[in-house]
Coordinates of C-alpha atoms and ligand atoms in Angstrom, one line a residue:
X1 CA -48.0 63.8 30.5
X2 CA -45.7 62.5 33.4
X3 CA -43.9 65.1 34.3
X4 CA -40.2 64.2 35.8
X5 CA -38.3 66.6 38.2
X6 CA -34.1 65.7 37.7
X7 CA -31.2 66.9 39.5
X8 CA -28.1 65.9 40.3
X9 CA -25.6 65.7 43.4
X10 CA -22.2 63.8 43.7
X11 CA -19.7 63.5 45.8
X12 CA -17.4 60.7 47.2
X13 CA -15.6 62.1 51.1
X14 CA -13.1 60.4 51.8
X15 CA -13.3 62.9 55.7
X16 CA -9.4 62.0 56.1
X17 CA -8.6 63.8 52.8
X18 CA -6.8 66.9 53.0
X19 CA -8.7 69.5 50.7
X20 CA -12.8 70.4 50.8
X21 CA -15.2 70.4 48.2
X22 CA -16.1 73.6 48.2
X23 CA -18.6 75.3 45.6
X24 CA -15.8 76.4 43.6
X25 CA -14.7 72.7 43.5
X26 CA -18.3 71.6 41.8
X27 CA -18.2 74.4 39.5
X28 CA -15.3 73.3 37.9
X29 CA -16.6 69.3 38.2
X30 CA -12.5 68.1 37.6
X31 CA -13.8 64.3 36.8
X32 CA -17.1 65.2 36.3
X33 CA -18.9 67.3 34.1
X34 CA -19.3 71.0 35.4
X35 CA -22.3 72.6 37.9
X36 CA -25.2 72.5 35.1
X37 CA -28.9 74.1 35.3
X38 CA -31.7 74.3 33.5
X39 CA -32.3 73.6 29.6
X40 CA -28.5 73.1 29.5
X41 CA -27.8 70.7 32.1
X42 CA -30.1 68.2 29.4
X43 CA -28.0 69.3 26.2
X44 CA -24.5 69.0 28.6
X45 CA -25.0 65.8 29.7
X46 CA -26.7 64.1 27.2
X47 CA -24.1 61.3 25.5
X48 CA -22.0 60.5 28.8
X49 CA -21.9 57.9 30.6
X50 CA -23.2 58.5 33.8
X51 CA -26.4 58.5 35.4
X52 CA -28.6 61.4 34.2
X53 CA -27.8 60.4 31.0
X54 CA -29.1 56.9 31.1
X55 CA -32.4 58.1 33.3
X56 CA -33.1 61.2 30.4
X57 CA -32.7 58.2 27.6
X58 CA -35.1 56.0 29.4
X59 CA -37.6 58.6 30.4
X60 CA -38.1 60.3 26.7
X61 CA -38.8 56.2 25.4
X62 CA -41.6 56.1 28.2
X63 CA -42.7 59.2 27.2
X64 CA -42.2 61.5 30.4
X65 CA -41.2 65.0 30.5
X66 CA -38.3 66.0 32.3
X67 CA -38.1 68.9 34.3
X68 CA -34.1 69.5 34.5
X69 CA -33.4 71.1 37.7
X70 CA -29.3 71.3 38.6
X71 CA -26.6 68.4 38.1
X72 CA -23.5 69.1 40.5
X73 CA -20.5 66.6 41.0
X74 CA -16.9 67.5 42.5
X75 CA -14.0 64.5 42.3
X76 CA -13.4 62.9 45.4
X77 CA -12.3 64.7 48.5
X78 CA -12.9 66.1 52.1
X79 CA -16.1 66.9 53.2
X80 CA -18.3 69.2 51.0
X81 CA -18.1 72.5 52.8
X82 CA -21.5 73.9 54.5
X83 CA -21.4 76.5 51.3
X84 CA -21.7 74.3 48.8
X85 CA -24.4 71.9 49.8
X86 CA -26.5 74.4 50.7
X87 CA -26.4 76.1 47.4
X88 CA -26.9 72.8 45.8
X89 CA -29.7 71.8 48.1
X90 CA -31.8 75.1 47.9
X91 CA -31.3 75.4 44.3
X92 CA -33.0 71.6 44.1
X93 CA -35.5 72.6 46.6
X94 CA -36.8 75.8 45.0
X95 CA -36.8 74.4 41.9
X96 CA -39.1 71.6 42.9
X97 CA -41.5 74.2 44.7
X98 CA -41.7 76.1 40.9
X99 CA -42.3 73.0 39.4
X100 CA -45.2 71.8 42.1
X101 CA -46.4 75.7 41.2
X102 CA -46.7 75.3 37.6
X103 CA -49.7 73.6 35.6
X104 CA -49.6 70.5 35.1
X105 CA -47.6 70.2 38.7
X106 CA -45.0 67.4 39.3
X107 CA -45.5 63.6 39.4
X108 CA -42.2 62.7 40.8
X109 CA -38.8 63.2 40.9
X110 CA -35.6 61.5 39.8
X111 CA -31.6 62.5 42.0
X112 CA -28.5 61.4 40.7
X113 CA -26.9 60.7 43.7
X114 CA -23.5 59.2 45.0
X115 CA -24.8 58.4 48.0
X116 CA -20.9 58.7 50.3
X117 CA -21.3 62.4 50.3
X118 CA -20.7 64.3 54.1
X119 CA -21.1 67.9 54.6
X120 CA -19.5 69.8 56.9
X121 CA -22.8 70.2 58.6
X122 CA -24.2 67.2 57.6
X123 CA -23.0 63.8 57.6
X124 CA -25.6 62.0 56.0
X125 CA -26.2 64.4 53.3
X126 CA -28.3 62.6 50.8
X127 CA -30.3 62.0 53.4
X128 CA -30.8 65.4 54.3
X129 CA -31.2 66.4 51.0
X130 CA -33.5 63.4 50.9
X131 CA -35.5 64.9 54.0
X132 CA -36.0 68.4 52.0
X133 CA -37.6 67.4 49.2
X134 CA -39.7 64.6 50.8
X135 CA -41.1 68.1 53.1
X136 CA -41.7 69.7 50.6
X137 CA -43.1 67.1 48.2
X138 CA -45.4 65.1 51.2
X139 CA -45.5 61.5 51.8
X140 CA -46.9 60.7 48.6
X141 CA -45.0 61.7 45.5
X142 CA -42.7 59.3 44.4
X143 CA -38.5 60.0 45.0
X144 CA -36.2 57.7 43.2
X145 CA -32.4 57.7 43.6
X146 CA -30.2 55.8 41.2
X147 CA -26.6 55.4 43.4
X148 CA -23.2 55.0 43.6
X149 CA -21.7 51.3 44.2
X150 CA -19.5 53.2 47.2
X151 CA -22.6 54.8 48.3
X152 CA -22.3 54.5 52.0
X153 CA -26.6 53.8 52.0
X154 CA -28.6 55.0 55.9
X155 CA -31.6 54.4 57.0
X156 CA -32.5 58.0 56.4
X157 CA -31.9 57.7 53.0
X158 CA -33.6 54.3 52.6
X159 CA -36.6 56.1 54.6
X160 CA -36.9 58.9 52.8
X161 CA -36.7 57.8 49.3
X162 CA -39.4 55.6 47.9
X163 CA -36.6 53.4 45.8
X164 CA -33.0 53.3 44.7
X165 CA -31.0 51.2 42.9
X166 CA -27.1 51.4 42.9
X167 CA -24.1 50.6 40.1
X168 CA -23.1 46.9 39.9
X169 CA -19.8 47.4 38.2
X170 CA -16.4 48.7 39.7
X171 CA -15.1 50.3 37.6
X172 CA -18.2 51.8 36.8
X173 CA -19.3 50.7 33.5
X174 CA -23.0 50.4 33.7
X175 CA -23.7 54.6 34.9
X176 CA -26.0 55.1 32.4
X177 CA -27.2 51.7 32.7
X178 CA -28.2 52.3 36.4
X179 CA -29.9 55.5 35.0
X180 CA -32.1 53.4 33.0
X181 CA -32.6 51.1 35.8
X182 CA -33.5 53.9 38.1
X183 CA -36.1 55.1 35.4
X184 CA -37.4 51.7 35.6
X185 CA -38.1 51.5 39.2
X186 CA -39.9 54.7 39.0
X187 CA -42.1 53.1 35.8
X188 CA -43.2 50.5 38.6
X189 CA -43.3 52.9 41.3
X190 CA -45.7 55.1 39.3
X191 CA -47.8 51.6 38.3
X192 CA -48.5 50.5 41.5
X193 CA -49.2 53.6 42.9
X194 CA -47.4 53.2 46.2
X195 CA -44.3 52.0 47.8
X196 CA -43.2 48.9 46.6
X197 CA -41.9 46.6 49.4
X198 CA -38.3 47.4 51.0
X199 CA -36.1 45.0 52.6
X200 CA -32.1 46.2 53.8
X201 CA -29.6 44.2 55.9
X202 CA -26.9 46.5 56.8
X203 CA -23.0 44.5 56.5
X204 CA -21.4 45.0 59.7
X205 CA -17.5 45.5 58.7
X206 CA -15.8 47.7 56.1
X207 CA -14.5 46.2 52.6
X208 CA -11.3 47.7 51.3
X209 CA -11.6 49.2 48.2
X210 CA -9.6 47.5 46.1
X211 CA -11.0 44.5 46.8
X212 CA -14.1 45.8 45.9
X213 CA -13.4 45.0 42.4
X214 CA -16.2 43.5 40.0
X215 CA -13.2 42.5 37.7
X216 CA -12.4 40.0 40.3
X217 CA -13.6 37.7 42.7
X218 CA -15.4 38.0 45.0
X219 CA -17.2 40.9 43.8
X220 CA -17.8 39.7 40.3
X221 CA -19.6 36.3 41.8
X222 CA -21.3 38.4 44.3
X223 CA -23.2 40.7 41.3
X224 CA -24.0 37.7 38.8
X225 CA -25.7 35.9 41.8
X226 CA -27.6 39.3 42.3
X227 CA -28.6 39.6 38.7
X228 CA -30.2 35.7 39.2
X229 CA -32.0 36.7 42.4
X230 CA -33.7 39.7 40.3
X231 CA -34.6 37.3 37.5
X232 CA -35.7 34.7 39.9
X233 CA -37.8 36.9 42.1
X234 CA -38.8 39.6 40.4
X235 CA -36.7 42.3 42.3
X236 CA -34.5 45.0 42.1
X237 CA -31.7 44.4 44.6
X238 CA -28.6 46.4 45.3
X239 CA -25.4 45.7 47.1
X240 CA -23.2 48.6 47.8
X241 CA -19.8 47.8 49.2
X242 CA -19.2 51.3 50.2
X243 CA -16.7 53.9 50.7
X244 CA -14.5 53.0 53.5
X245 CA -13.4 56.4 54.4
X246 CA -15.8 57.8 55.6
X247 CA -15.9 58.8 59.0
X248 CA -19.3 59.0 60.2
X249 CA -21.4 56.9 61.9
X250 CA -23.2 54.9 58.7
X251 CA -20.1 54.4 57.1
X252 CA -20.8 50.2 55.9
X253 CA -21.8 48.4 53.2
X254 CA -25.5 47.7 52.7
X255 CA -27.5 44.9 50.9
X256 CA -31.6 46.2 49.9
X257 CA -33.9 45.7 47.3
X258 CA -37.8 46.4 46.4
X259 CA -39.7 44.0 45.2
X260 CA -43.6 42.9 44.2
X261 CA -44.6 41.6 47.6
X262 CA -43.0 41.7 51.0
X263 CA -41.5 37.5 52.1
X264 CA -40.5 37.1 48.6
X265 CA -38.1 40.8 48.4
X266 CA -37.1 39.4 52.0
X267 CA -35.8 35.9 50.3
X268 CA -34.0 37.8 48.0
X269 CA -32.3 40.1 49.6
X270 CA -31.5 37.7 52.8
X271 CA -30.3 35.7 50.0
X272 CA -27.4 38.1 48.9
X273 CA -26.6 39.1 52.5
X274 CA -25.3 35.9 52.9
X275 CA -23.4 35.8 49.7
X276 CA -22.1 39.3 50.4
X277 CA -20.9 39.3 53.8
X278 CA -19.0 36.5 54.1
X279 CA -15.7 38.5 55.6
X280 CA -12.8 36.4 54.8
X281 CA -13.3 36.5 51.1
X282 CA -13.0 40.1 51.2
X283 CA -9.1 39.8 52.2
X284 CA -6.5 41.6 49.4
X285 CA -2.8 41.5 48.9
X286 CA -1.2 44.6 48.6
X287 CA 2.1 45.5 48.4
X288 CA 4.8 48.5 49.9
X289 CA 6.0 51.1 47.2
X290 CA 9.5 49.4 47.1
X291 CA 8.1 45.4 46.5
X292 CA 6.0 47.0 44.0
X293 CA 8.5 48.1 41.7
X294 CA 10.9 45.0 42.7
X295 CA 8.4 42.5 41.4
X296 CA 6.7 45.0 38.5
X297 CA 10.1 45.2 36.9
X298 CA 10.7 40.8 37.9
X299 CA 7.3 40.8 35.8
X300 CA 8.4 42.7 33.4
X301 CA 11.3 40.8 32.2
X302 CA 9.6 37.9 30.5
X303 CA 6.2 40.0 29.4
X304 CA 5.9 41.9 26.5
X305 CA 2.3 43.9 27.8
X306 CA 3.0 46.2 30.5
X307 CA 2.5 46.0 34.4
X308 CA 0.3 48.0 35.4
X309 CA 0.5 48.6 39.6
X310 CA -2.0 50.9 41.1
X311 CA -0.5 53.6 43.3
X312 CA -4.0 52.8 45.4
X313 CA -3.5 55.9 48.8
X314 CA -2.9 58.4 46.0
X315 CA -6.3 57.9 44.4
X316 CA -7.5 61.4 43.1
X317 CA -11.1 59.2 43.1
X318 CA -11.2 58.1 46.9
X319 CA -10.3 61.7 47.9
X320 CA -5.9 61.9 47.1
X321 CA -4.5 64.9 45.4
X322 CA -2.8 62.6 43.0
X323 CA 0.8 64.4 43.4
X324 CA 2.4 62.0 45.8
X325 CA 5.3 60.6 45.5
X326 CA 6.2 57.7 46.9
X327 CA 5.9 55.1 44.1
X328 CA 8.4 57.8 41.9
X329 CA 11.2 58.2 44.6
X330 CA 10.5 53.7 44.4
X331 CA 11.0 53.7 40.7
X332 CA 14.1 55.9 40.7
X333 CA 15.6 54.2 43.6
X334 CA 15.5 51.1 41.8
X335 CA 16.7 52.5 38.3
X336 CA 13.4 51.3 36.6
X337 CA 13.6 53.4 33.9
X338 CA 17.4 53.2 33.3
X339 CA 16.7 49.3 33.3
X340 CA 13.1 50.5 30.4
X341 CA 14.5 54.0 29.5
X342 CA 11.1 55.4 28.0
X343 CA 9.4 52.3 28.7
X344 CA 8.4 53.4 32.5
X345 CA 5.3 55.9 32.8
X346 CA 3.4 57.3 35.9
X347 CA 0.2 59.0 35.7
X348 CA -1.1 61.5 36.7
X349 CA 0.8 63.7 38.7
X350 CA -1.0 66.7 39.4
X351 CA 1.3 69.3 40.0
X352 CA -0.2 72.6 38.2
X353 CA 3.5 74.7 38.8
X354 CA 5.8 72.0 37.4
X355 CA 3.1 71.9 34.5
X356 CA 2.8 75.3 33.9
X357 CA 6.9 75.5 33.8
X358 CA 7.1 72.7 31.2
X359 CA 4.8 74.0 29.3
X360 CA 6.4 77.7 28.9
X361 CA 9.9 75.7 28.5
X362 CA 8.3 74.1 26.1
X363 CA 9.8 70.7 24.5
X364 CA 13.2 69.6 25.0
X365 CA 13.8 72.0 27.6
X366 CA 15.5 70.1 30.8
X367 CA 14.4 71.9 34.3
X368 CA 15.4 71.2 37.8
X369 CA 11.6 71.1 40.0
X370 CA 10.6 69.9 42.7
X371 CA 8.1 67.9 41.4
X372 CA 4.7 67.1 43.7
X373 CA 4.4 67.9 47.3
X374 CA 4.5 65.8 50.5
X375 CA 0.7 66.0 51.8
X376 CA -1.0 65.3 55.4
X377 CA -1.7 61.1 55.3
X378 CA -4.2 59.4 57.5
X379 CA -1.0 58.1 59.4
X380 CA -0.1 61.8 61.2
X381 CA 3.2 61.8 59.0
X382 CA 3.1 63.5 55.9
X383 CA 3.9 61.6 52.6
X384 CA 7.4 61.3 50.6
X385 CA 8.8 64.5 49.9
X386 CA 8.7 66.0 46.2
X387 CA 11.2 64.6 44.0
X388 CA 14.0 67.1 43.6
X389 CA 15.8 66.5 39.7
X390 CA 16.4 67.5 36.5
X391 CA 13.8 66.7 33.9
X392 CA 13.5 66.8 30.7
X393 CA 10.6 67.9 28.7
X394 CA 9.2 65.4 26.8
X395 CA 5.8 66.3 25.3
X396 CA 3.4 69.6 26.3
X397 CA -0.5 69.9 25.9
X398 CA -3.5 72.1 26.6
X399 CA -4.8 69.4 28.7
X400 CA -8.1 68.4 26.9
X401 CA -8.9 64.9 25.8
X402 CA -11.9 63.1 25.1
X403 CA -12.4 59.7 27.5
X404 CA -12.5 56.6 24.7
X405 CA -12.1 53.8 27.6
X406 CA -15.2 51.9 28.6
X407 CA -15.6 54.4 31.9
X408 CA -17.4 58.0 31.7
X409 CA -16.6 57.1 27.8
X410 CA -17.2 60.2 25.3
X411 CA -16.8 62.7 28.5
X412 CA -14.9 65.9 27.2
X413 CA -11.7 66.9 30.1
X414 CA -9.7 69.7 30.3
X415 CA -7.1 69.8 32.7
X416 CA -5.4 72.5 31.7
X417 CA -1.3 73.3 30.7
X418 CA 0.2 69.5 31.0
X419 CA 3.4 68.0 30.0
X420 CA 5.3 64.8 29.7
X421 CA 8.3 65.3 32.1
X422 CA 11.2 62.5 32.3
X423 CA 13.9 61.8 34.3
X424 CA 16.2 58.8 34.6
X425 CA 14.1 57.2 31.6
X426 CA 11.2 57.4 33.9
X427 CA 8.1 59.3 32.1
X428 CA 5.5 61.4 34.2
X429 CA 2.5 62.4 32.9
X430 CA 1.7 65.9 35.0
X431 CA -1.4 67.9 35.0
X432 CA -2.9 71.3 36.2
X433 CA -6.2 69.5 37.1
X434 CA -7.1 66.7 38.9
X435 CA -8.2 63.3 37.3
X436 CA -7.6 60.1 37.8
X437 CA -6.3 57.8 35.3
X438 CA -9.0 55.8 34.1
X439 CA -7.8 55.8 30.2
X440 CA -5.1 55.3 28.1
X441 CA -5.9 58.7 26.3
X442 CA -5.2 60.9 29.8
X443 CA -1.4 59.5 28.7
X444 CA -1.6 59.7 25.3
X445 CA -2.3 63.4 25.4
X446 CA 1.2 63.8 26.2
X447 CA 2.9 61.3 23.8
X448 CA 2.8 58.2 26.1
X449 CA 1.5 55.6 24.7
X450 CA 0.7 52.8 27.0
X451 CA 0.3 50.5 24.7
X452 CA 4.3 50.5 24.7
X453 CA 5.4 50.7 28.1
X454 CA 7.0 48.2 30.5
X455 CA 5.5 49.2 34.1
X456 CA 2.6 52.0 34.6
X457 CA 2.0 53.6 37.5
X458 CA -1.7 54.5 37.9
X459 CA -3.0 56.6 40.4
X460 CA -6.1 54.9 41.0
X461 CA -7.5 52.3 43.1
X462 CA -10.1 50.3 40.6
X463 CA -11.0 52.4 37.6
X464 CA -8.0 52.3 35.8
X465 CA -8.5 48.6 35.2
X466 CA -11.7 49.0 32.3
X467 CA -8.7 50.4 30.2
X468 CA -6.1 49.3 31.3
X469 CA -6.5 45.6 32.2
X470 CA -6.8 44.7 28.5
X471 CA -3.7 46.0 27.6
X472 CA -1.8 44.6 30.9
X473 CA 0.0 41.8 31.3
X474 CA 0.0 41.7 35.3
X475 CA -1.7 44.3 37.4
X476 CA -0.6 44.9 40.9
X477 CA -1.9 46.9 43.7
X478 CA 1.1 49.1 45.7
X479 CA 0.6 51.4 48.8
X480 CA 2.9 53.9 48.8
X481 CA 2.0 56.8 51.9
X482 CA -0.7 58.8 50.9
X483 CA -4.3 60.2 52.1
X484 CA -7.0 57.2 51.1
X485 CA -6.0 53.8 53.6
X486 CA -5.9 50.6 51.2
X487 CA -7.3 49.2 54.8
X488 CA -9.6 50.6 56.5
X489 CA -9.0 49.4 59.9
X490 CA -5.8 51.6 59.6
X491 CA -7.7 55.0 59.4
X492 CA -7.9 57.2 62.9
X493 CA -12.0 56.8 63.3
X494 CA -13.5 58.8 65.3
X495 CA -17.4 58.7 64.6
X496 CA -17.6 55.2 63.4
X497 CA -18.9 52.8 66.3
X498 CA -16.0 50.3 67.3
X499 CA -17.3 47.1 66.1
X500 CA -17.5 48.3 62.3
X501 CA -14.1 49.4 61.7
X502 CA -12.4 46.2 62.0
X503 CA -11.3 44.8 58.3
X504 CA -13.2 41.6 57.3
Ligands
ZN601 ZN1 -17.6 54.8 43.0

């Protein structure tokens, strides 16, 4: 029987952020599901969408047997301290030299990787992990990665692995798809019985994230031309727009796929290097906190869905603590929600104190807080202050939900003691854990339904749009001072050569 080593390691770094991922941070997961090992890891992640799930699907229909190592995954932040990829990578490692060890030994192994992950001590991290198991494992055993779309992809990793394949959907939709994909890769891997040809072309500027979006163009063009490459050639190509905040020196976007034979996997993937990095169609429009709100509540006038405006620097998924407040103080300023009393909701503001005091209030209670914090930006000034009030307690909650959008759908959360706090008609959904809001259900759990607003403030950059786009009648994309740049080329670089950190 084809025996299957799988483990799991994710992280996105945004290295301007202000907090680490330290082990403690991948023991509690946050977005993701919690550290996992052994038997369990199968039993907890079994059902969700992501990755390991999709791979553990496909591998029991081709009849393998898995060999469930450890599945570790922190939400978005700094870099991942020294500590904790080290106790991620020996854990991985050993487990691979027990599995070598045991009868009937190891045929190859399977990583759920991000792929934008920097350690403190280790900038290309995948690839280091990468590097590990191939010395351990030798030339020949086959390694396949399924990755990321923001995967920031190196040689290194291209090098060491023998294939990978990345998401083709932001928001991510298709995790457990690529899963299955990644299981299929190894299938051919383990047929040929070698390498299968490998062709990358590395695009030289960085794309902002939000334009990254497979809901819109260019992105969605970009991936159906993909999907008719693969068909007509017979690869499996990947382009990986990357994470744009990372600041080391393989931050980019990258264009690779493997193929049956060598000129035709160079066609293919030449083919969507071209598509891909044309740089003007890659531009955005984004707008300050204060036009935001001007033309969300213009919008909102003559639509009866709401408008939904991304608070985009505050992403809790591209490394923000999700507790600025900038796109509040522009709602209040402009009496939004005495113009929508109840009919104006931001989401999610983590801000476990203000949460915890709610909660103990309890409903109907009004409080004067100081609700979320000014925090370090990329800019060397720190962002809005907190916004000093009376609110009044709306709704309370113990924080768990079960995801029902079309993103990490059937994935069980708990973020802890969390309230619906309102002030000047203005509704905030605040947390004790971080998350960002990627479904309708993260509001609901504290009697907001979005269904029934006006104007929603999201605290995401992409994701939010699988749930919320269906519902919204306009979606807008604000930047309000916070850690994650909406353009790149405003981020202090330091390790990223010159000519890549110019925007498109
Ligand atoms: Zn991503």
């Amino acid at each position: 029987m084809t025996r299957i080593l799988v483990a799991g390691y994710q992280h996105e770094t945004n290295t301007f952020a202000p907090s680490l991922a330290d082990w403690a941070a991948f023991t509690r997961g946050d977005s993701f599901p919690e550290f996992t090992r052994g038997a369990a890891m199968v039993e907890r992640l079994r059902g969700i969408n992501i990755p390991v799930a999709g791979f553990l699907d496909a591998a029991r229909s081709f009849g393998w047997e898995c060999v469930p190592s450890c599945w570790a995954g922190a939400i978005p932040s700094s870099y991942v301290t020294k500590d904790a990829f080290e106790r991620i990578a020996a854990t991985i490692c050993e487990d691979v030299k027990a599995a070598c060890a045991q009868a009937g030994g190891l045929d190859a192994i399977y990583l759920d990787l991000h792929g934008a992950a920097v350690a403190e001590h280790a900038a290309d991290s995948e690839g280091e992990l990468l590097g590990r198991l191939r010395a351990i494992v030798g030339p020949k055993l086959p390694i396949v990665a399924s990755l990321d779309l923001h995967a920031n992809v190196t040689r290194r990793m291209l090098a060491e692995a023998d294939a990978m394949v990345s998401y083709r959907t932001y928001p991510h939709v298709d995790m457990a798809e690529t899963g299955a994909r990644a299981a299929e890769l190894l299938k051919r891997r383990l047929h040929a019985g070698r390498r299968e040809p490998m062709h990358s072309r590395r695009v030289p500027y960085l794309i902002p994230l939000n334009a990254q979006s497979t809901w819109l163009q260019p992105a969605q063009g970009i991936y159906e031309e993909l999907a008719a490459l693969d068909r007509r050639y017979g690869t499996l190509l990947s382009f990986c727009p990357g994470f744009p905040a990372s600041d080391f020196a393989e931050c980019a976007p990258m264009v690779w796929g493997h193929g049956h034979d060598e000129p035709r996997t160079r066609e293919a993937v030449e083919a969507l290097y071209a598509r891909a990095a044309e740089p003007t169609q890659w531009r955005q429009d984004i707008l300050p906190a204060r036009d935001a709100v001007a033309r969300a509540m213009a919008l909102a006038e003559h639509s009866d869905r709401p408008v939904v405006v991304a608070d985009t620097q505050d992403n809790p998924g591209a490394g923000g603590d999700s507790n600025t407040t900038g796109m509040l103080h522009a709602l209040l300023a402009q009496g939004a929600g005495r113009r929508y009393p109840g009919q104006v909701a931001l989401g999610l503001m983590f801000d476990a104190d203000a949460a915890r005091t709610a909660c103990d209030a309890g409903v109907g209670a009004t409080l004067d807080l100081a609700l979320g914090r000014a925090v370090p930006t990329f800019t060397g000034q720190p962002s809005d202050p907190p916004v000093q009030g009376r609110f009044t307690v709306r709704a309370v909650s113990n924080g768990r939900v079960t995801i029902k959008g079309p993103m990490m759908t059937g994935l069980s959360v708990a973020l802890g003691p969390s309230a619906c706090l309102e002030i000047d008609g203005v509704q905030i959904a605040v947390v004790s854990g971080k998350k960002q809001l990627m479904d309708r259900e993260l509001l609901r759990m504290v009697g907001i339904q979005a269904e029934q607003q006006r104007i929603i403030v999201a605290k995401s950059s992409n994701h939010f749009r699988a749930d919320f786009t269906p519902i919204a009648s306009h979606v807008l994309v604000a930047k309000a001072a916070g850690p994650m740049a909406a353009e790149p080329s405003d981020l202090p670089w330091r390790h990223l050569p010159p000519e890549i950190r110019r925007a498109p």
